[in-house]
CSV table of C-alpha atoms and ligand atoms in Angstrom, one decimal:
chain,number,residue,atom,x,y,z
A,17,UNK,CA,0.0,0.0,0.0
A,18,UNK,CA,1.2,3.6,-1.0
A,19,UNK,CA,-1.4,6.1,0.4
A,20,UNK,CA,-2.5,6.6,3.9
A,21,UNK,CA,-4.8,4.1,4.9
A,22,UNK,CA,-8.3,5.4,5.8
A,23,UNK,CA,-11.0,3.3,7.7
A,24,UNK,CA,-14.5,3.8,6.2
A,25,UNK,CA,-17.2,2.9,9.0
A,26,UNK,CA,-20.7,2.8,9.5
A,27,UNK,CA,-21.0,3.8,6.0
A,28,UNK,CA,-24.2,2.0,4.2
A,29,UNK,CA,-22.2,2.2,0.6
A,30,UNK,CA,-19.1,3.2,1.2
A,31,UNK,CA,-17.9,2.6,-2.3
A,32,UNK,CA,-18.7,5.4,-4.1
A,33,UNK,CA,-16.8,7.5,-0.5
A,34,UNK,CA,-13.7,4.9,-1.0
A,35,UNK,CA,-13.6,5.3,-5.0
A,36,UNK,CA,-13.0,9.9,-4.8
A,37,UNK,CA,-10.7,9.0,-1.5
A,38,UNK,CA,-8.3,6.4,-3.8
A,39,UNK,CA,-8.2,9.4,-6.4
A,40,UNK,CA,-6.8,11.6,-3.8
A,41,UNK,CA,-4.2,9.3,-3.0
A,42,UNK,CA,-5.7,7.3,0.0
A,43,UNK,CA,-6.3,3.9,0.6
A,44,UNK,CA,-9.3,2.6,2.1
A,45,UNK,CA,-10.4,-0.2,4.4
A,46,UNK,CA,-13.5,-1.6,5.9
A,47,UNK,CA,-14.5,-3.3,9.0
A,48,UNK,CA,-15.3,-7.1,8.6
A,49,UNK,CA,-12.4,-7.1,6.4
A,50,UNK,CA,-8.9,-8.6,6.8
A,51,UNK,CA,-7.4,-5.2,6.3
A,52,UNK,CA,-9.9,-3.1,8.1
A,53,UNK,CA,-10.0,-5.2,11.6
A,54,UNK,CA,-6.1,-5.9,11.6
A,55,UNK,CA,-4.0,-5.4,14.3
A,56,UNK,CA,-2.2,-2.3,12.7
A,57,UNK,CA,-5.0,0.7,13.1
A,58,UNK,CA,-5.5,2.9,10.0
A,59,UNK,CA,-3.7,6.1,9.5
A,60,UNK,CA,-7.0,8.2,9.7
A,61,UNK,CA,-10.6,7.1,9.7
A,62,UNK,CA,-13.8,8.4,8.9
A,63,UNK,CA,-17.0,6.9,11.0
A,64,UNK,CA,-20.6,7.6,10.2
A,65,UNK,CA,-21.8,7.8,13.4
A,66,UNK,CA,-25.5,7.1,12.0
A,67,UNK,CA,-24.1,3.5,11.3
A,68,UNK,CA,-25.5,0.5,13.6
A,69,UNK,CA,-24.7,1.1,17.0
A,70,UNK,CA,-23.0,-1.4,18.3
A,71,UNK,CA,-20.3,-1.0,15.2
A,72,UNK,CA,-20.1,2.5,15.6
A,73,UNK,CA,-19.3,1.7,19.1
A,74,UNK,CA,-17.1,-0.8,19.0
A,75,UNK,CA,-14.9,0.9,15.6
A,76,UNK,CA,-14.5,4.0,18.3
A,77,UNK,CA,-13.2,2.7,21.1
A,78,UNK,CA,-11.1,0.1,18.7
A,79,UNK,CA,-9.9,4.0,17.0
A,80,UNK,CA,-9.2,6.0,20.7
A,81,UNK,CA,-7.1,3.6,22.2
A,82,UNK,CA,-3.7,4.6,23.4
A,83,UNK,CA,-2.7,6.1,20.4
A,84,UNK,CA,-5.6,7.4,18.9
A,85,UNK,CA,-6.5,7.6,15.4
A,86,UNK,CA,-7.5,11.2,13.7
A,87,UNK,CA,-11.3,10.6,13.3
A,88,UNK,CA,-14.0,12.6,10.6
A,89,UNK,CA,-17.2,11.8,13.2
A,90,UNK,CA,-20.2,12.3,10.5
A,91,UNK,CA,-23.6,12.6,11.5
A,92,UNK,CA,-27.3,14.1,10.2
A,93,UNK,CA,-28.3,15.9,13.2
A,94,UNK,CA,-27.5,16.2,16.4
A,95,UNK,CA,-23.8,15.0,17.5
A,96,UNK,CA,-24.0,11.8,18.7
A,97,UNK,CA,-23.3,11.1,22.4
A,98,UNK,CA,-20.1,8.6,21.7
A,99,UNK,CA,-18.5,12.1,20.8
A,100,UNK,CA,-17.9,13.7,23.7
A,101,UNK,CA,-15.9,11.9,24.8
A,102,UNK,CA,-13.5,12.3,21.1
A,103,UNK,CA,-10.2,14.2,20.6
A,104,UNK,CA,-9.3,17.1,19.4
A,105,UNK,CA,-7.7,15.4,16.6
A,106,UNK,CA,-11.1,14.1,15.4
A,107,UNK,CA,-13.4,16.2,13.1
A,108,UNK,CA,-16.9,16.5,13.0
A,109,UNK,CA,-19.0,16.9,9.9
A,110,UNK,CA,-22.8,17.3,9.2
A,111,UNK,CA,-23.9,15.2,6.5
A,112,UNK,CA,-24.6,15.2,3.5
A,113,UNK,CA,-21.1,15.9,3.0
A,114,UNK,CA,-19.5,16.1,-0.5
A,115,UNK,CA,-16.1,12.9,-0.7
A,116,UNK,CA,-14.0,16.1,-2.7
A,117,UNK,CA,-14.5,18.1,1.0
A,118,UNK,CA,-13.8,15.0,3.2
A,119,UNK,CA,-10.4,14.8,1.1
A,120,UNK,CA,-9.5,18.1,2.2
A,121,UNK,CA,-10.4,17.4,5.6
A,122,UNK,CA,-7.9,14.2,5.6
A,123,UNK,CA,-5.4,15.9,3.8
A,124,UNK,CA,-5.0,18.9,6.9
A,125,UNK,CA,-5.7,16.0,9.6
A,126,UNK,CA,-2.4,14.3,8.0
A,127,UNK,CA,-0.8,17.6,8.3
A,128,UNK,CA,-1.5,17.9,11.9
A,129,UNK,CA,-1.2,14.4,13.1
A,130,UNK,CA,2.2,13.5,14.4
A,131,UNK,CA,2.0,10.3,14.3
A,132,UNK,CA,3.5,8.2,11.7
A,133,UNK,CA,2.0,7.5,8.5
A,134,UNK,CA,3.0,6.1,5.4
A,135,UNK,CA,3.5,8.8,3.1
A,136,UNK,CA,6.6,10.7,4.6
A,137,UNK,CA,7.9,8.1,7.1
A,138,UNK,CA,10.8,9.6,6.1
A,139,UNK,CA,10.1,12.5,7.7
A,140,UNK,CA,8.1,12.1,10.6
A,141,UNK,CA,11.4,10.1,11.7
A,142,UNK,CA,12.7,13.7,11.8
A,143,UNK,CA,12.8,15.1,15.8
A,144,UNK,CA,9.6,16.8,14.7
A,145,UNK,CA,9.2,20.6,16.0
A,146,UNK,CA,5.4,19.9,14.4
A,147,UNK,CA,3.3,22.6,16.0
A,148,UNK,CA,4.2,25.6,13.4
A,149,UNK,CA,1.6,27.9,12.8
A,150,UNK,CA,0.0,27.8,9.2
A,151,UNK,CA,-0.5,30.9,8.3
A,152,UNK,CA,-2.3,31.0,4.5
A,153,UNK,CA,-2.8,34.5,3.1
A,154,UNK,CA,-5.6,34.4,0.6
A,155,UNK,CA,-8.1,36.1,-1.3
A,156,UNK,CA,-10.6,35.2,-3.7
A,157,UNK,CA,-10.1,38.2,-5.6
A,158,UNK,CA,-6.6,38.5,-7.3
A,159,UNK,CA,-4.9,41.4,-6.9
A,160,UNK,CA,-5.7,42.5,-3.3
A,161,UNK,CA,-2.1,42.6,-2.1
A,162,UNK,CA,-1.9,38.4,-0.7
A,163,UNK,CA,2.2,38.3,-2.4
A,164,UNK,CA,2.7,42.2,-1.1
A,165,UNK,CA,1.0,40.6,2.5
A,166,UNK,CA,2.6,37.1,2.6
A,167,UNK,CA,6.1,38.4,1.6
A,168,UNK,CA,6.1,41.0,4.1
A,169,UNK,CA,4.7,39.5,7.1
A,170,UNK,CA,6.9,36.7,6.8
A,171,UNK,CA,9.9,38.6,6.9
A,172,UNK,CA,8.3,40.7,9.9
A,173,UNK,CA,7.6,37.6,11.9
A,174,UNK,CA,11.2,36.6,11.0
A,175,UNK,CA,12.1,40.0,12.5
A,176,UNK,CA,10.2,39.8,15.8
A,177,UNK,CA,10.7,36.5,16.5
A,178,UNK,CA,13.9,35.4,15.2
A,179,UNK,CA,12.4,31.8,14.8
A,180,UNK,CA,12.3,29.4,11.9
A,181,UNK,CA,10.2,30.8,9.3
A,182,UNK,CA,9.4,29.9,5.6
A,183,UNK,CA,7.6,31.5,2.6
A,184,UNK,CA,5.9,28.8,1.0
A,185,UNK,CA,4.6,29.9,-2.8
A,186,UNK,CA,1.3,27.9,-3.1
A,187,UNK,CA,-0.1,30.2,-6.1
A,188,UNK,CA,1.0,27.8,-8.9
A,189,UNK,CA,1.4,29.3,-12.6
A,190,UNK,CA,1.1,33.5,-12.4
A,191,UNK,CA,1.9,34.1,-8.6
A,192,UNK,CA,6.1,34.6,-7.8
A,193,UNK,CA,7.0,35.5,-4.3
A,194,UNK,CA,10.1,36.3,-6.4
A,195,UNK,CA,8.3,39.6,-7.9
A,196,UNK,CA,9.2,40.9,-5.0
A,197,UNK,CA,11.3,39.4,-2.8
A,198,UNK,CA,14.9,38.7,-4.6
A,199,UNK,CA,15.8,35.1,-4.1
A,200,UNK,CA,16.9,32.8,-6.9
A,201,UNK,CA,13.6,30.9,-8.6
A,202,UNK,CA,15.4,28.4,-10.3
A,203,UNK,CA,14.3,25.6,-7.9
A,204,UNK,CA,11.1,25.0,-6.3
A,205,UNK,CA,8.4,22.2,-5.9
A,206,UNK,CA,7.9,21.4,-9.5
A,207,UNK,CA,11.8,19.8,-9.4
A,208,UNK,CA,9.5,17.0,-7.6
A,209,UNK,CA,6.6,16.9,-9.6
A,210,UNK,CA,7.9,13.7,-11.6
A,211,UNK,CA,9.2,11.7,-8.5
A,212,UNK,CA,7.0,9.1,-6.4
A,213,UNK,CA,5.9,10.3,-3.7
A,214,UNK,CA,8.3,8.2,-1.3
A,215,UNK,CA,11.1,10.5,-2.6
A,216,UNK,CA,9.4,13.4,-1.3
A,217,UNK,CA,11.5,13.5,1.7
A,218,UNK,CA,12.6,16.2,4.1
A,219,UNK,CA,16.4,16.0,2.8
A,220,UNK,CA,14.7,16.8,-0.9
A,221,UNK,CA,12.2,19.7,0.0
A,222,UNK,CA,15.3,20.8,2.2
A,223,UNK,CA,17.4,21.0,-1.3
A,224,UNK,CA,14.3,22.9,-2.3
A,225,UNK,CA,14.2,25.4,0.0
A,226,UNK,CA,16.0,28.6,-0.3
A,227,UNK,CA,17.1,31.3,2.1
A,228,UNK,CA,17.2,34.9,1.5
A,229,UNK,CA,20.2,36.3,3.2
A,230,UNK,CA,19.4,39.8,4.1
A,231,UNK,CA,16.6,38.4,6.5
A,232,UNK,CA,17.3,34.5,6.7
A,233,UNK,CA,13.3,34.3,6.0
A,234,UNK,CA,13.4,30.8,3.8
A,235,UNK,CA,11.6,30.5,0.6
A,236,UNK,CA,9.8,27.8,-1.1
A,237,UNK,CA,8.7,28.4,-4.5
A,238,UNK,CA,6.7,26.1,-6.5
A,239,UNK,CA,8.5,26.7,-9.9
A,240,UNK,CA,8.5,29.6,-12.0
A,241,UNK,CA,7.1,28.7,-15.7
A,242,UNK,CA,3.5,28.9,-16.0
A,243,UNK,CA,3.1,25.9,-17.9
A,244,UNK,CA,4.5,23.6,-15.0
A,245,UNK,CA,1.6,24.6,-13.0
A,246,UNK,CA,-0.4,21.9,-13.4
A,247,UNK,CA,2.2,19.7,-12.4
A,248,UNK,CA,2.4,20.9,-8.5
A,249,UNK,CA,-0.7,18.9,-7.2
A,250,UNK,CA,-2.2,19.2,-4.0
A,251,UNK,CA,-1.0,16.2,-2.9
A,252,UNK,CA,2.7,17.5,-3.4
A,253,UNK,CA,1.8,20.9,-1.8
A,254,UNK,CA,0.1,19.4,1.0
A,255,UNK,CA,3.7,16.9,1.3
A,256,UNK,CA,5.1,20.1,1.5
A,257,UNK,CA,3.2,21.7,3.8
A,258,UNK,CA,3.8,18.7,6.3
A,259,UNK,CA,7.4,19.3,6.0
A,260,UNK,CA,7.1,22.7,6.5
A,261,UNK,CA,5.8,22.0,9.3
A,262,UNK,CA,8.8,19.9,11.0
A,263,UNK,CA,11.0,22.0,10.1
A,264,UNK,CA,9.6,25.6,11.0
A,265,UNK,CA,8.5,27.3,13.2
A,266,UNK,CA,6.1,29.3,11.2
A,267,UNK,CA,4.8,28.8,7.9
A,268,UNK,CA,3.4,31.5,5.6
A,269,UNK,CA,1.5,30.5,2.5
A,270,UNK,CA,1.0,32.6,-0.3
A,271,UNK,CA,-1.9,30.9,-2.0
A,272,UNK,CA,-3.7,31.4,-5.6
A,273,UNK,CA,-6.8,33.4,-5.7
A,274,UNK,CA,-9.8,30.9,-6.1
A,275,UNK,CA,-11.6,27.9,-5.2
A,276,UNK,CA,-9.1,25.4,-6.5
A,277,UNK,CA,-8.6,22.0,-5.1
A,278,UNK,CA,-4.6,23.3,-4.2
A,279,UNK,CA,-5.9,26.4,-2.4
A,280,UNK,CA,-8.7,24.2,-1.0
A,281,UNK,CA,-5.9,22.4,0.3
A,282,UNK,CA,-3.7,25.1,1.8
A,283,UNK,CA,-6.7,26.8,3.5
A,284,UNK,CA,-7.2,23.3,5.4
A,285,UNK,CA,-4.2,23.2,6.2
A,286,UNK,CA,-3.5,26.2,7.7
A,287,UNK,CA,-4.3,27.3,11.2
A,288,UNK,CA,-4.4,30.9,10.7
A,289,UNK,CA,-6.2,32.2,7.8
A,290,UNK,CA,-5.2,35.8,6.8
A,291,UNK,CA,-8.2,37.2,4.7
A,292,UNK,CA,-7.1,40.2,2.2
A,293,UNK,CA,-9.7,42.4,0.8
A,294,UNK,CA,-10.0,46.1,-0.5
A,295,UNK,CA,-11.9,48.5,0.0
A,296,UNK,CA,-14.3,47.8,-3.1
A,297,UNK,CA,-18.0,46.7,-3.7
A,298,UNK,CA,-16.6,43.8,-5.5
A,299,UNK,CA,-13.4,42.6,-3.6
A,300,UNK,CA,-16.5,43.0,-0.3
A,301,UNK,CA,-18.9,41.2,-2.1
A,302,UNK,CA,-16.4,38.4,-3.2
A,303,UNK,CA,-15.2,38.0,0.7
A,304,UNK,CA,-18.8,38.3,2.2
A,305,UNK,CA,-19.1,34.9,-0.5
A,306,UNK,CA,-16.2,33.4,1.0
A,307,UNK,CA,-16.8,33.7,5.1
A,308,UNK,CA,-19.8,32.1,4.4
A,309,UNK,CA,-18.4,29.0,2.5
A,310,UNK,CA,-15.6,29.1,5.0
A,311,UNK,CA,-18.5,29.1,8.1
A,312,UNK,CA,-19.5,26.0,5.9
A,313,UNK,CA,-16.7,23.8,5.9
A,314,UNK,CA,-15.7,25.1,8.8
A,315,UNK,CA,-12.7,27.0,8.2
A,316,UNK,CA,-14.1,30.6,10.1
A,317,UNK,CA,-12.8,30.3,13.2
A,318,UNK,CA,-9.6,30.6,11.5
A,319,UNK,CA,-10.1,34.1,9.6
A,320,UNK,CA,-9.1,37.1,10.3
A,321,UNK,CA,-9.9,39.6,7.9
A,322,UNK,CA,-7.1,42.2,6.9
A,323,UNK,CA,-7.9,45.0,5.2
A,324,UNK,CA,-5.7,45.9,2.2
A,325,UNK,CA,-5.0,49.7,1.1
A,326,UNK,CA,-7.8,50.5,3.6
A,327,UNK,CA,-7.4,54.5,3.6
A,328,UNK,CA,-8.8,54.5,0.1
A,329,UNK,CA,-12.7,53.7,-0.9
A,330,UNK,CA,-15.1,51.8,1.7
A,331,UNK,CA,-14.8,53.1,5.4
A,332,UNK,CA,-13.1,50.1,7.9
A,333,UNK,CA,-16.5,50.2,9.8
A,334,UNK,CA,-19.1,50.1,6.7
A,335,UNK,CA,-16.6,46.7,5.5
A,336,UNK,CA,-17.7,45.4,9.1
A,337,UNK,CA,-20.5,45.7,8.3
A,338,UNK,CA,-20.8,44.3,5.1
A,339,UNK,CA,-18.9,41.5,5.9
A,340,UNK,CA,-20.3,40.6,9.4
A,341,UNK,CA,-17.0,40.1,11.0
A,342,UNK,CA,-14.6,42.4,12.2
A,343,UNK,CA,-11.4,43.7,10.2
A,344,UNK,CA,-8.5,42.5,12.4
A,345,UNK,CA,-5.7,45.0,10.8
A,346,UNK,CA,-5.2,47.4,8.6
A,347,UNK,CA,-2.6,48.4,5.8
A,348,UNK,CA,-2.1,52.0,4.2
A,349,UNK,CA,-2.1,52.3,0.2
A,350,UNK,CA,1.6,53.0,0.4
A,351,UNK,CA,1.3,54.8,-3.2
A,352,UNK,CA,4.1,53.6,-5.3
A,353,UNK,CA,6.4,52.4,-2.5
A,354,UNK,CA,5.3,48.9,-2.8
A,355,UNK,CA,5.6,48.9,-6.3
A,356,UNK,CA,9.4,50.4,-6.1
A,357,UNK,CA,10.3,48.0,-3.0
A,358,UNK,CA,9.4,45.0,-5.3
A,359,UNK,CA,10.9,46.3,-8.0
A,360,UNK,CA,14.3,46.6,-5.9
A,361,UNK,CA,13.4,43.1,-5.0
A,362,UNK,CA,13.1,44.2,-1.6
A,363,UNK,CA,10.2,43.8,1.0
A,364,UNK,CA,8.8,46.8,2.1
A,365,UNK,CA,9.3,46.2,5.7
A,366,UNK,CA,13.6,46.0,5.1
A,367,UNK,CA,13.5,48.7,2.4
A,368,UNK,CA,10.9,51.3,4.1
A,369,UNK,CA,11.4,50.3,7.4
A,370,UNK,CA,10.0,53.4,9.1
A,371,UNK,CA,7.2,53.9,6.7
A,372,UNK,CA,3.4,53.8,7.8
A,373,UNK,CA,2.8,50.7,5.6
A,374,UNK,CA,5.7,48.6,7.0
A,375,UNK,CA,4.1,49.6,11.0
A,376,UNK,CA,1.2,48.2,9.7
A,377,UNK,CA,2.7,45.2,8.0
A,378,UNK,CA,4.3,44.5,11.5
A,379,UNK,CA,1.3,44.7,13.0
A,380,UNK,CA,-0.8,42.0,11.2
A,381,UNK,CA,2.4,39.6,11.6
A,382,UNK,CA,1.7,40.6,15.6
A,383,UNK,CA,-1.8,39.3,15.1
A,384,UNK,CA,-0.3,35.6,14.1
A,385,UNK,CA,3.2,35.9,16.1
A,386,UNK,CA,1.8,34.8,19.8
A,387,UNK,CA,1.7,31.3,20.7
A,388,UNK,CA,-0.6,28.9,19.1
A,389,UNK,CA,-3.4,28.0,21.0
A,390,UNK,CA,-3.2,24.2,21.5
A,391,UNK,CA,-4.1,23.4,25.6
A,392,UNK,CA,-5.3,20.0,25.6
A,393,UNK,CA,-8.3,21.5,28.4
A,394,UNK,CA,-9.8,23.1,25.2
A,395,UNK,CA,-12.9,22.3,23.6
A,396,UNK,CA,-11.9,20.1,20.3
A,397,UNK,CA,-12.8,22.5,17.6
A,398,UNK,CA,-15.5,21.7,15.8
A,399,UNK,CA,-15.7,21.8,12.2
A,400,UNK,CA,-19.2,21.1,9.9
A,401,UNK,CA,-18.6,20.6,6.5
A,402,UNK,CA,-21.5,21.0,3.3
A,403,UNK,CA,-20.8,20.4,0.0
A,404,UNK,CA,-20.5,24.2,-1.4
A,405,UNK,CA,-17.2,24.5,-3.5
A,406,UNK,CA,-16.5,22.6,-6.8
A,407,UNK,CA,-13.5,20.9,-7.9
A,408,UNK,CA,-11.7,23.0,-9.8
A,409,UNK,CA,-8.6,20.8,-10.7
A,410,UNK,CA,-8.1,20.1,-14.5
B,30,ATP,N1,-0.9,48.6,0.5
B,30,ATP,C1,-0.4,48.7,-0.8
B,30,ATP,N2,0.0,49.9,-1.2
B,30,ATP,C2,0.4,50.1,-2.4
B,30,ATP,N3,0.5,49.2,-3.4
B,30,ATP,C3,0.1,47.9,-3.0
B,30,ATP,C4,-0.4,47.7,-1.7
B,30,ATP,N4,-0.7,46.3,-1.7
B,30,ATP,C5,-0.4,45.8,-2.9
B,30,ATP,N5,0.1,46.8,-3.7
B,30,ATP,C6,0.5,46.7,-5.1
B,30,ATP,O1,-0.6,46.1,-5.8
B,30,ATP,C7,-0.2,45.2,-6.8
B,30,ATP,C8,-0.9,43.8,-6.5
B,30,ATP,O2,-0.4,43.3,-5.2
B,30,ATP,P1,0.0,41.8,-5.0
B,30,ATP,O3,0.7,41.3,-6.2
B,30,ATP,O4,0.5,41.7,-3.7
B,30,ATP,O5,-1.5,41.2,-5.1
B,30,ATP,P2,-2.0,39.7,-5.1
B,30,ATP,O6,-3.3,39.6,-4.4
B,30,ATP,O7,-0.9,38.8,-4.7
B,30,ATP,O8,-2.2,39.5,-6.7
B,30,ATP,P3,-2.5,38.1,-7.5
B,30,ATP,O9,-3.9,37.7,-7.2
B,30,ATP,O10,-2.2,38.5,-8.9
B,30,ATP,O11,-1.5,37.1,-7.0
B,30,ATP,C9,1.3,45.1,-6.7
B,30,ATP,O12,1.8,46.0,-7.7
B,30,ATP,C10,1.6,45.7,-5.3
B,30,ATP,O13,2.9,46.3,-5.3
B,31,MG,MG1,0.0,37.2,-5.7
């Protein structure tokens, strides 16, 4: 077997569930099976709690044992009782709940599992530092400043915390964290797109990774020619992310602007979501669309809305209000600063240091700089997922 191995449980056809989870690179087992009662538990399962009782029972306590197994709880209504006594490494979803969606879901539970798993033994072997923050800077509207944003707070949180912190490029084809930050493009991601996926290792996404000097923020791109875009997969983002995440201390993602299955992926994956808009009817109504997808799938808790250029157009307090959630930061149109910095191949924050813009910049990296939240005595976050996005993969 190649792919993680996912229990399906309690499901009344679980086929059609097991045939999308194989396409994204997982393999599947079933109770009353050789492989799906053997001694070795699954990597991840999911359990439909609405199965017979006395399966769904016994395939929970069989999956919370000493080590447990990351869990997708599914259920029509109400959450069933067995769950309160689950993990905050289990998931819970509302059904009906679209397979595409539940492979997202896996994808971000691999990411924060620690425990060992097939794809990327190799790595998890690593000492594993494995509590990074995931910080994914996205919009759905291009153009909103998410490369000006993700460039800069990176090197800002690089700055205030001296820590381990890497620029991963996650806008396959027209995005380039090398616009404007000056470090050599020549590798990135795509260098693995032809290998198997065993070969993804940590030493080859190390040989990946580049550092730029001035600040000693690291960089990963994904590649540099458009037409290799297609060829950086989610499942090769998301091995990326998970090494990221061994090796740093924090991880910012600059991600494409969309609904694709790759940014799908990133926004999962991260635990910090930082939500760029402008000051326009149509970047607001475009974001207004998204918070509610992401209340959805359950991705809202980790937003926080940054508002882009925010001394021109729509006032901070009428966006509230639009949007029905507070702006967490702002940043100043710095007229054509940004535009010279990046042509200098310079962040703003090292080349404009005592500019307004690069106070503000500091500021939102402030917002994701404190400790990540992860006290066991907390309530396992819960996360409700509805079929509302479309695969958008070619
Ligand atoms: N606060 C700002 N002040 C002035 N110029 C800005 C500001 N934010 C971004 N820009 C400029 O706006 C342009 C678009 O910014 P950027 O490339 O960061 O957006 P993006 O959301 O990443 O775009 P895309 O969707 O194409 O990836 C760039 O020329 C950038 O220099
Ligand atoms: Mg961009």
């Amino acid at each position: 077997m190649s792919g993680p191995i996912v229990l399906l449980a309690g499901f009344a056809e679980p086929d059609s569930v097991a045939a999308v989870l194989n396409r994204g690179g997982f393999e599947t087992v079933v109770p009353g099976t050789a492989a799906g009662d053997a001694s070795e538990l699954p990597d991840l399962a999911i359990l439909d709690c609405d199965g017979p009782a006395d399966l769904v029972g016994r395939v929970f306590a069989r999956l919370h044992g000493e080590i447990p197994v990351p869990t997708i709880l599914l259920f029509s209504d109400e959450p069933p009782e067995i769950i309160t006594t689950s993990l905050s490494s289990d998931e819970f979803a509302m059904k009906p709940q679209p397979p595409e969606g539940l492979v997202f879901r896996l994808q971000a539970m691999l990411i924060r599992a620690t425990r060992e798993h097939p794809v990327g033994r190799e790595m998890t072997t690593e000492p594993m530092a494995g509590e990074a923050r995931i910080i994914g800077v996205f919009a759905p509207k291009g153009g909103v400043g998410k490369t000006t944003i993700a460039v800069n707070v990176a090197v800002a949180l690089r700055q205030q915390t001296r820590s381990r912190v890497l620029l991963l490029d996650a806008d396959a084809g027209v995005g380039n964290v090398t616009s404007v930050i000056a470090v050599s493009d020549s590798r990135g991601l795509v260098d693995l797109a032809d290998s198997a996926p065993e070969l993804w290792t940590a030493e080859a996404f190390e040989q990946l990774a580049v550092t730029h000097k001035p600040t000693g923020l690291r960089v990963m791109n994904w590649g540099s020619h458009p037409s290799d875009a297609e060829r950086v997969g989610p499942d090769l983002l998301i091995a990326a992310v998970r090494w990221a995440r061994a090796a740093h201390d924090m991880v910012v993602i600059d991600t494409h602007p969309g609904y694709d299955d790759r940014t799908m992926a990133m926004l999962t994956a991260s635990t910090e979501i930082l939500l760029v808009v402008t000051p326009e009817v149509g970047a607001l109504r475009n974001t207004a669309q998204f918070l509610e997808l992401a209340e959805e799938i359950g991705l809202s808790t980790a937003i926080k809305v940054i508002a882009n250029r925010a001394n021109h157009g729509v006032a901070v307090g009428e966006m509230e209000t639009s949007l029905g959630v507070p702006v967490a930061a702002t940043v100043v149109s710095s007229g054509p600063r940004a535009v010279q910095a990046a042509n200098e191949g310079q962040p703003l924050v090292t080349r404009f240091p005592s500019e307004r813009i690069s106070n503000d910049l500091h500021a939102v990296a402030r917002l994701v700089a404190g400790p990540a939240v992860t006290s066991s005595s907390e309530e396992p976050r819960r996360r409700f997922a509805l079929p509302s996005f479309q695969r958008a993969s070619a």
